[in-house]
Coordinates of C-alpha atoms in Angstrom, one line a residue:
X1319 CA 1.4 20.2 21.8
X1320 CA 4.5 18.5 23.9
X1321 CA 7.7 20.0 23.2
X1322 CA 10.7 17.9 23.9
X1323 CA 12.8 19.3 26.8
X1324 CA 16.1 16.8 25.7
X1325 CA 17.3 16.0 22.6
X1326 CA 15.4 13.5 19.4
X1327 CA 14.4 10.5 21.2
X1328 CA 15.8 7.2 19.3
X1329 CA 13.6 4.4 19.2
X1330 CA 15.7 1.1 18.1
X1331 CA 13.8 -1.6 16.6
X1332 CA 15.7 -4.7 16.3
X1333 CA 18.9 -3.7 14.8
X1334 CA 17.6 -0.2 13.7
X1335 CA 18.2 2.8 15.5
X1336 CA 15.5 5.4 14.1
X1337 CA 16.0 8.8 15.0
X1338 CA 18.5 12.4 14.6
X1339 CA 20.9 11.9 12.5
X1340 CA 20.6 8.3 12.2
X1341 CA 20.1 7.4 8.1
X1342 CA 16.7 6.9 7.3
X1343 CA 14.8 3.7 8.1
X1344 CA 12.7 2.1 5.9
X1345 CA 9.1 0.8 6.8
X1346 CA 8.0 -1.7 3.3
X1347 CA 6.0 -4.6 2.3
X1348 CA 2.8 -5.4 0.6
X1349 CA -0.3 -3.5 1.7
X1350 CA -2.1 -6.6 2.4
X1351 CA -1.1 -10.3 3.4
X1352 CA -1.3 -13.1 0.8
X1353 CA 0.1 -16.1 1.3
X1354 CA 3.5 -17.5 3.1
X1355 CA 5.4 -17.6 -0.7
X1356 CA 3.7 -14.3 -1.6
X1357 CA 5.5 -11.9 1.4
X1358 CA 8.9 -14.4 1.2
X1359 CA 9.1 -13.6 -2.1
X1360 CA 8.4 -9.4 -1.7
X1361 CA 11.0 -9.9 1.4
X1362 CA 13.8 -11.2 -0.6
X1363 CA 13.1 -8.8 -3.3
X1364 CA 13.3 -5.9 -1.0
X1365 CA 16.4 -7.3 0.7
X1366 CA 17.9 -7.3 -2.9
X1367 CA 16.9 -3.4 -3.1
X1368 CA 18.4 -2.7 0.1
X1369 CA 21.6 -4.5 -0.3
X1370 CA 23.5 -1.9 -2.4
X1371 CA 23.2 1.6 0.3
X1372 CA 22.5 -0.7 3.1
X1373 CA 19.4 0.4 4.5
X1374 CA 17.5 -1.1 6.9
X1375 CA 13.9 -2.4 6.7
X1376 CA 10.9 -3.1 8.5
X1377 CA 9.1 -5.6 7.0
X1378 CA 5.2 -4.6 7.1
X1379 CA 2.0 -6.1 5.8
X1380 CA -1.7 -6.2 7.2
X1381 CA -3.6 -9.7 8.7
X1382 CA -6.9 -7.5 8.3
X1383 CA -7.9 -4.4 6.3
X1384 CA -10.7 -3.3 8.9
X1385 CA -11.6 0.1 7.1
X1386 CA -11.7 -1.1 3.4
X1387 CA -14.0 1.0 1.3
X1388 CA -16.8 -1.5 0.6
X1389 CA -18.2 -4.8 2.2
X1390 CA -17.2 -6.5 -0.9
X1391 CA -13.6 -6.2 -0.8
X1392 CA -11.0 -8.3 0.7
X1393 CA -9.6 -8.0 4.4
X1394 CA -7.1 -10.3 4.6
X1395 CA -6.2 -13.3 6.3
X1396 CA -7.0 -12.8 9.6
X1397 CA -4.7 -12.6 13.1
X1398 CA -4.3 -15.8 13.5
X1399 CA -2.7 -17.3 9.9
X1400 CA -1.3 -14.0 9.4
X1401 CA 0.8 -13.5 12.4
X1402 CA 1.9 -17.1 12.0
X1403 CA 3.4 -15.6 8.3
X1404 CA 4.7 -12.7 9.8
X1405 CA 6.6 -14.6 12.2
X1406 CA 8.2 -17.2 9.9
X1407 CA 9.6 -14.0 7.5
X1408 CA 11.0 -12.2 11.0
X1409 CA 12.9 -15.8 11.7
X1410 CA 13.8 -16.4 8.0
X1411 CA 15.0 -12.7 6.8
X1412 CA 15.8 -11.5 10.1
X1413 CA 14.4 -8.3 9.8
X1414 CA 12.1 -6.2 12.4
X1415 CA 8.4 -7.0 11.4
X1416 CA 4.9 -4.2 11.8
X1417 CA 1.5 -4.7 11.2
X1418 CA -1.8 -2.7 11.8
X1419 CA -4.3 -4.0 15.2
X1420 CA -7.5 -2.8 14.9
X1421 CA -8.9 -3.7 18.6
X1422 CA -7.4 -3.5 22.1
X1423 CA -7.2 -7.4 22.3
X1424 CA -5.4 -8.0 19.1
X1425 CA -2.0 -6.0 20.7
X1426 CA -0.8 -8.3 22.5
X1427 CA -0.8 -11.2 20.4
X1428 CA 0.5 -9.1 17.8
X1429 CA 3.3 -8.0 20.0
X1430 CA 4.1 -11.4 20.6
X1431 CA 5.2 -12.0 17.2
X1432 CA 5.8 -8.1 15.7
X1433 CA 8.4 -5.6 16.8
X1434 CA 6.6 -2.3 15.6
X1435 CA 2.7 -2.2 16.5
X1436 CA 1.3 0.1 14.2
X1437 CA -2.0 2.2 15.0
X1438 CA -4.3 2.8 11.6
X1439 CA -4.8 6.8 11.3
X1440 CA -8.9 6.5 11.5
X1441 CA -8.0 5.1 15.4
X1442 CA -5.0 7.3 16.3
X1443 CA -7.9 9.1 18.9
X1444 CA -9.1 5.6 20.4
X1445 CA -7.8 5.6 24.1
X1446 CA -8.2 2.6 24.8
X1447 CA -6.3 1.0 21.9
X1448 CA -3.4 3.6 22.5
X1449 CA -2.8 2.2 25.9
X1450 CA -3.1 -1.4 25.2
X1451 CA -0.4 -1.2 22.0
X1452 CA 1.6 0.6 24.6
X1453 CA 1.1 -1.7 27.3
X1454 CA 3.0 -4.3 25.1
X1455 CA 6.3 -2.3 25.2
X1456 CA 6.5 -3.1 21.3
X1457 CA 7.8 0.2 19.2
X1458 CA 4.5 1.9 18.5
X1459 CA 4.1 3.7 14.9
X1460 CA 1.0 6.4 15.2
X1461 CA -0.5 7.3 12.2
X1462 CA -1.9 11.0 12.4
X1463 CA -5.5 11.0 11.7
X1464 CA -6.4 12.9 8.3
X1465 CA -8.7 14.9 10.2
X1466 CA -6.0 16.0 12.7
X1467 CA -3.8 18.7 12.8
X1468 CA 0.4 17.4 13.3
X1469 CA 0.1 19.7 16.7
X1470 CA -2.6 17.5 18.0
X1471 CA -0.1 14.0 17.3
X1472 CA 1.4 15.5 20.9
X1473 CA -1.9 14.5 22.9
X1474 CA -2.1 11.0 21.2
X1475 CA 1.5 10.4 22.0
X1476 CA 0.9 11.3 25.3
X1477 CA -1.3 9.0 26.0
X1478 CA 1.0 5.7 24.5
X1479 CA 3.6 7.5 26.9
X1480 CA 1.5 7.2 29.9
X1481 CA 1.6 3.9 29.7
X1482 CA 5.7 4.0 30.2
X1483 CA 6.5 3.2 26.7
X1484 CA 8.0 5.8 25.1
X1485 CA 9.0 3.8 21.6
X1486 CA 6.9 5.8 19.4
X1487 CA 7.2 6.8 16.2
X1488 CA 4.7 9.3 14.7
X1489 CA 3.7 8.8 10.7
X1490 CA 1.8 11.1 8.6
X1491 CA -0.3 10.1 5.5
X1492 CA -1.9 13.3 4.6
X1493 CA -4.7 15.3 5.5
X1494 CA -7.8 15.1 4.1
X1495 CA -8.6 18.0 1.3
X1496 CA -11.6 17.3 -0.1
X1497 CA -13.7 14.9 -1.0
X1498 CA -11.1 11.7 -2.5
X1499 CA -8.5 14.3 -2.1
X1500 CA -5.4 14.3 0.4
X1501 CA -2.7 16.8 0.8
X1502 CA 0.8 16.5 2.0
X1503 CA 2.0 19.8 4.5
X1504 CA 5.5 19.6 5.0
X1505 CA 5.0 22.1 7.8
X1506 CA 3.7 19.0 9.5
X1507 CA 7.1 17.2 10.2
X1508 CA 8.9 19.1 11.8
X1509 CA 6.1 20.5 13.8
X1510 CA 5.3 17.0 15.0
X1511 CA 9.1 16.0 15.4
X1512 CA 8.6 19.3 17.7
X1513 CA 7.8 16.5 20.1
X1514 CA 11.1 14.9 20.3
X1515 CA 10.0 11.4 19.2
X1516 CA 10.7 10.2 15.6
X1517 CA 8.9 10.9 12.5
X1518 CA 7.7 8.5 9.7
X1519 CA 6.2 10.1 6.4
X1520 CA 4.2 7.4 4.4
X1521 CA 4.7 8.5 0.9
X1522 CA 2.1 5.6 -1.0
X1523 CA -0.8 6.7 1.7
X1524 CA -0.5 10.0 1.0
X1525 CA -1.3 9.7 -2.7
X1526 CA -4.2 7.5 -2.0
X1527 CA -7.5 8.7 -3.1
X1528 CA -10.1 7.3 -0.1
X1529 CA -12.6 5.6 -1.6
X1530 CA -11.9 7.2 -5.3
X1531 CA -12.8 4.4 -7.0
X1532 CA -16.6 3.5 -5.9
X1533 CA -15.9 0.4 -3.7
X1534 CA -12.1 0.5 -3.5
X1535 CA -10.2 3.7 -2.8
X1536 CA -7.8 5.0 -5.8
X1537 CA -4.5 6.7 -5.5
X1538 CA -1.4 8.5 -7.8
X1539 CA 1.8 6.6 -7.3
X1540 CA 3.5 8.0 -9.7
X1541 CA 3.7 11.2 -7.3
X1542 CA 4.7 9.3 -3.8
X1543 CA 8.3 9.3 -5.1
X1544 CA 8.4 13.0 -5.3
X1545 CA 6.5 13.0 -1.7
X1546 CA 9.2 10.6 -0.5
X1547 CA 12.2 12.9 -2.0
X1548 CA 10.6 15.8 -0.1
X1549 CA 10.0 14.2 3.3
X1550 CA 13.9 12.9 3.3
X1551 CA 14.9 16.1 2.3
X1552 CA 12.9 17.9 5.3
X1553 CA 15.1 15.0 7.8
X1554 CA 12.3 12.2 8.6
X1555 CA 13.4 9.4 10.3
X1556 CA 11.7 6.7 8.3
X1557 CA 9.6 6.4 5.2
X1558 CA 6.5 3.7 5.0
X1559 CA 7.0 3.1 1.6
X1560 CA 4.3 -0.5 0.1
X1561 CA 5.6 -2.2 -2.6
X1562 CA 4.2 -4.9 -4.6
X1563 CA 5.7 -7.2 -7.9
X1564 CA 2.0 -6.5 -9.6
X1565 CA 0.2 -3.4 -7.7
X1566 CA -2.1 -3.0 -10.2
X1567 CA -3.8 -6.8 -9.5
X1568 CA -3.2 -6.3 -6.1
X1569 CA -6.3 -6.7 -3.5
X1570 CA -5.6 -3.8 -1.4
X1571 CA -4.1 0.1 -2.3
X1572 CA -2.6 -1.2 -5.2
X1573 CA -2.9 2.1 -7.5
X1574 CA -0.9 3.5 -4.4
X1575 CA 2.0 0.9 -4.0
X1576 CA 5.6 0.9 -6.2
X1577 CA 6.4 -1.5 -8.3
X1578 CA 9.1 -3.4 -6.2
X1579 CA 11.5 -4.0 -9.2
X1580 CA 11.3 0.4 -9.1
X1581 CA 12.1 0.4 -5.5
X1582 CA 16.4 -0.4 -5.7
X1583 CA 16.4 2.9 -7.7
X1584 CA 14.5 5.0 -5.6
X1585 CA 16.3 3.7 -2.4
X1586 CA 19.6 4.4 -3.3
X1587 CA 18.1 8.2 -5.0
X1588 CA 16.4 9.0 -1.3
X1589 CA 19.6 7.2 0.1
X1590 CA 21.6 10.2 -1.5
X1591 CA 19.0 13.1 -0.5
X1592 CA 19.2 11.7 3.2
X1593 CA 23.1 12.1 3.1
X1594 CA 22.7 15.6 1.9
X1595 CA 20.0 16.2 5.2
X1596 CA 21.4 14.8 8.1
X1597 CA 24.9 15.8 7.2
X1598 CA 23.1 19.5 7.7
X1599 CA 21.9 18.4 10.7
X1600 CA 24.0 19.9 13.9

């Protein structure tokens, strides 16, 4: 593993500084693109759940699902329409935007219009697409594969890095424990923050339940609160936290994602745990 000779690296996306003892940032949106008037109306929504501690978001939703659990259930809108949403909720909300590529040739289109390039935790191995997303100069979130160990996120990092971009953020989503099963070790954050560069915890993956459900994969949100609570209270950086007005009638991870009129209260309750954290920080 690489272990950071200077201090917590701070990646700033957009207005956002995320890193040390900077309050936490928050990575939300619906798992899955819908429609222009669906992801306006989840932005303003979270906006309104921001508002009262004044956290920053990343606005994040998916063109393509490219590792759904069955051929028979919906991926999405594709690159092209959906990047053309993405881009009109940047311009309207002004707030950073992140979505999932899939390929080496989707990153730079999507870094034309997105601000945070996220790599999909299946991928976070695939060399090539490591060096294209970093090639882009785009903030790069890395999820760790559920097969991988938080020590080996320092090899995968190196490899974005090599490319000269060091805006990377590393995200864990569990580990795989079992069949449908995932398991959250908190050991795991601070041994990946052991290489200096910022560390997301995404609390409504890590309660999913791959491919739990037959054709669609199932998932416990009433416990990614608690794994959000726990995260903030080790010192992440960020939380990737999906939302949805209906997550049960949702067409992608919806047993996973909050309800979004639940997310102002939990906010401003990991708002107060990340006080308590970084003012221990020193």
């Amino acid at each position: 593993m690489t272990v950071a000779t200077t201090g917590p690296k701070i990646v700033t996306v957009g207005d956002i500084e995320i890193g040390g003892d900077r309050p936490f940032a928050l990575i939300t949106g619906p798992c899955q693109l819908e429609s222009l008037d669906h992801a306006r109306m989840m932005a303003e929504k979270i906006a309104e759940a921001c508002a009262s501690t004044g956290t920053k978001f990343i606005f994040k939703a998916s063109y393509d699902k490219a590792n759904r659990s069955s051929i028979s259930t919906q991926r999405g809108l594709g690159m092209d329409e959906g990047l053309k949403i993405l881009g009109q909720i940047k311009d309207e909300f002004g707030c950073p935007i992140l979505t999932d590529v899939h390929d080496a040739r989707q990153c730079a289109p999507a870094a034309e219009v997105c601000d945070v390039i996220q790599i999909p935790a299946f991928l976070c191995r695939q060399t090539d697409l490591l060096l294209a997303a970093g090639e882009t100069g785009a903030a790069i979130n890395v999820k760790k594969g559920q097969f991988l160990a938080p020590w080996d996120m320092g090899n995968v990092a190196e490899k974005i890095a090599s490319t000269g971009n060091e805006r990377i953020m590393l995200c864990d989503r569990g580990t795989s424990f079992g069949y449908n099963t995932l398991v959250s070790d908190f050991r795991g954050l601070p041994t990946m923050a052991a290489t200096g560069y910022p560390v997301v915890f995404d609390a409504t993956h890590s309660v999913q339940q791959p491919g739990g459900q037959g054709t669609t994969s199932g998932g416990q949100r009433e416990f990614a609160p608690v794994l959000a609570r726990a995260a903030v209270a080790v010192g992440v950086s960020a939380l990737f936290i999906e939302t949805h007005q209906d997550p049960d009638n949702a067409p992608s991870d919806g047993p996973n994602m909050i309800p979004v009129d639940q997310m102002q209260a939990l906010i401003e309750n990991l708002a107060a745990y990340d006080r308590i954290s970084k003012g221990n920080m020193g």
